[in-house]
Amino acid sequence: MSDSLWRHRDFMVLWSGRTLSEVGDAVSMLAIPLLAVTVLDASAVEVGVLAATRMVAYLFLSLPAGVWVDRMRKRRVMVVCHLARAGLVATVAVGAWAGWVTMAQLWIVALLSSVCTVLYETAHQSFLPSVVAGDQLLDANGKLTTTYSVSRIAGYGVGGALVSALGVARTVGVDALAYVVNALSLLLLRRPEQPPAVARGRNFRRELGAGLSFVFRHPIMPRLVAASASLNLFSQMIFALAVLYLVRDLRLSEHMVGVVLALTTLGGIGGGLVSARLARLVGTARIIWIAPLGLGWTVLLVPAAQPGWGPIAYTAGMAGLGAVFAIYNAAAISYRQRVCPPDLLGRMTASVRWVIFGVMPVGALTGGLLGSWLGVRPTLWVAAAGVWASGLLLYLSPLRRWRDLPDEAVAPDGGQPPTRLPAPHGRSPVDPAGKAMGGVRGG
């Protein structure tokens, strides 16, 4: 059994820096849409476009990002991306303070920031296995997921108060400072990063194809990818319209918008804290479909909300969605990291994220367009139903027959994963020669 992550210095440094960065990012995610809605009087379509441009790089950059990250030192990539994002966000703060900010500027900054985000997140997921041991990954990912939710509470709560007290310009500047501090924290890690493998005769297309092939010829991953993509598509329709819905339909003040958005992240905190224990108790395969089907129905409370008592229903519904993502993602990401060969981690991560994050700008833009055409509330009903139904993609697959997913996959010659499924009821899968392949280990 590995030592507790609470005594793991490098993980604590990595975790602390990411926490601060996430807090600043949450401040920006609240302040910039508020700037668009309250100062620039943005329409539902314009808000949807703004949300989409924050993620559009996943569509055209995710796949090559995996190849590039596998060729470079991942910590260096993360530092450069943080510094670049700090500069981009600072231009919004300056523009808002000077009074010449426009929707076009917000779209451009969001687009360029999404490029940095793709590179950073691909590098981060590929870097984590070099910081912690394999049997600590589930615990580490659970803590990082919890951090995301805690940071949203702090960021939204503080952001709402800062917008009311200081205005948008100074508030957005907080995010730029947080990115700089996180970049500096990465330089404090003691454990040296293994240099990327040097291979002769590199072929970009072949390397890119290897990541895609590993994912889509794997016996489990395509099912996880499909469900994750569906969850992200419909949830982004909700997120894209969140500020508009709270301000114009539920008639909340800027400060109350921050408070409500902060409270919605409580579900993610709870889900992140119990994700590892719950996965071991229920089963690492079962928890993947139980999470969306068992908790996803709570999202229906979001479109049911009305002025007056509505903020309570909205908070409960979005907290349920946060718990779904925390529990589901901790199990799915940890599984992907453990079964993938180290030299393919960047490309595997990029291939998965190309699909599951590539649909996010589509969802955000669809939410904006449908919100303008059908109205915001009917669009939220469609999206909420879609979130819950995403779990059916997993329940109606062979996954529902298994308690646990395999601990690791041994790839044969050519780098392809074995085409077997885990044994039912938690028993270790066995290869044709009769050799036990191992079950899921505890955190």
Steps between C-alpha positions, in 0.01 A plus 500: 500500500642838401539788744216746543490779245473745790870424566596505131683833460499522120132411474412756765694769311333400172160488669541836676605680183212354303257598774605864485482497121150350508382768745623774266346323203163482676517873567559559129225257393254701710629851426536475123146369429366760745692762306339375178145484641489811720737741324492393133134380513588171328224287349455125557682431173792726592528337843492158335777601258709628791463170685578307180819691423635411845504137386518501123873417495413147610355442154808592297790474746440204731648232273823676400534622860540140613786440258672826595464438874648149471802657328558773760559539872151529639579732790652753260184490286285566807710798612495667157124450466432661838709805418327538162155477658599761758587745221177434308274551803692817589397655166132459599566666836673794327227527237222497759679762710561725196146458368584365153428131555272338237342161441749441219787544745340260748457241223865533388635475854277198567620331181871550572450399862338178384817417306704537819244298695518204260878485519506548877235239582653241266839553662355496853319167465811349340727650769306376806606131467863613522430676832299234686505120503253296296293394803473866607346622173137448602559688825695775320235548232229504767684776686554699181131466416410622848739789452314603187175521693647672807669751273169572330344579838782736592526648151130559442438625853800732506445597137142612563610709796794650310287591199259684730775674697779559247342466158571252221843630393680448831316172556619350171855602590490255793493210254813623322689513830386148595636356174840659566518357853407151377771517234755583770377216723571244227867599514513392866442130426804299607446172319675521163282433199611220273606641163275412207598193306721575203404303194652509157291547193207661680183506297238748623209325329603157625547625858164676492332189362651284775314698767169481315548132428573420864182674615253379240625141475496464877217280634384756761607852404260562207207450735645745751573750225144487366344553843743778593433678172125486556532630857720788385279591204183542704664645811665773292158604373415568865829669590488729197165643608562500877578868558233614253241274667587614853502869414201528265272206592563458873571876542809471719750776572863467395602416856228234533603346169846448648354353820272257314775385264730448799244285681441283194856371529428331835390191311835477327680527834295222654536283191874551485547415869309171478591399143783259584318337792173477308672344199657231717169437680271490197753385240713701259288389204160538664570847636552632147137445401348528848628858541312659204186291534483524880573873529445644153124537549564784745593726206129514411464740795691765303234579235227454763634794702286814530567849642488497880573138596677430171858553620458207742382266224771623263768446765381148581481402134844629410652353818369163386665550163827588673486178702440300182806644331723463807420133558490402133816687398714375788430139404520544122818712496682274746414196292631661182825603668564152638436296188690725259875448436702801628629597155140522371350698789506836325352368177242284679392797713484726196299248298242461775479873564469574129164325507364568847614862512459560130122475544503768772512804272231333291287464812561860608418637155194275474383624838531861385320438171219297655472752781442773242257287297304299760572712806747442782275288723385250229863460395596417858229230510649336190852519642405366844326198347804436283735503800306227675457291183878496447525231766291268285789477251697319771216308659394354164856382430695196624635716786186442708595130534831574671577610852856618436711608208841332454790651688729507200515386140799330348533611140622244249740576218391802302382693803135393487313412818357152551143453382369352822262634758544472875365193669155528660440570870849635561697183412836553334489472122701215357687496171484200260804342668323501834716768662313725742524864389416652837206688646454858609729599785387724781608865522 
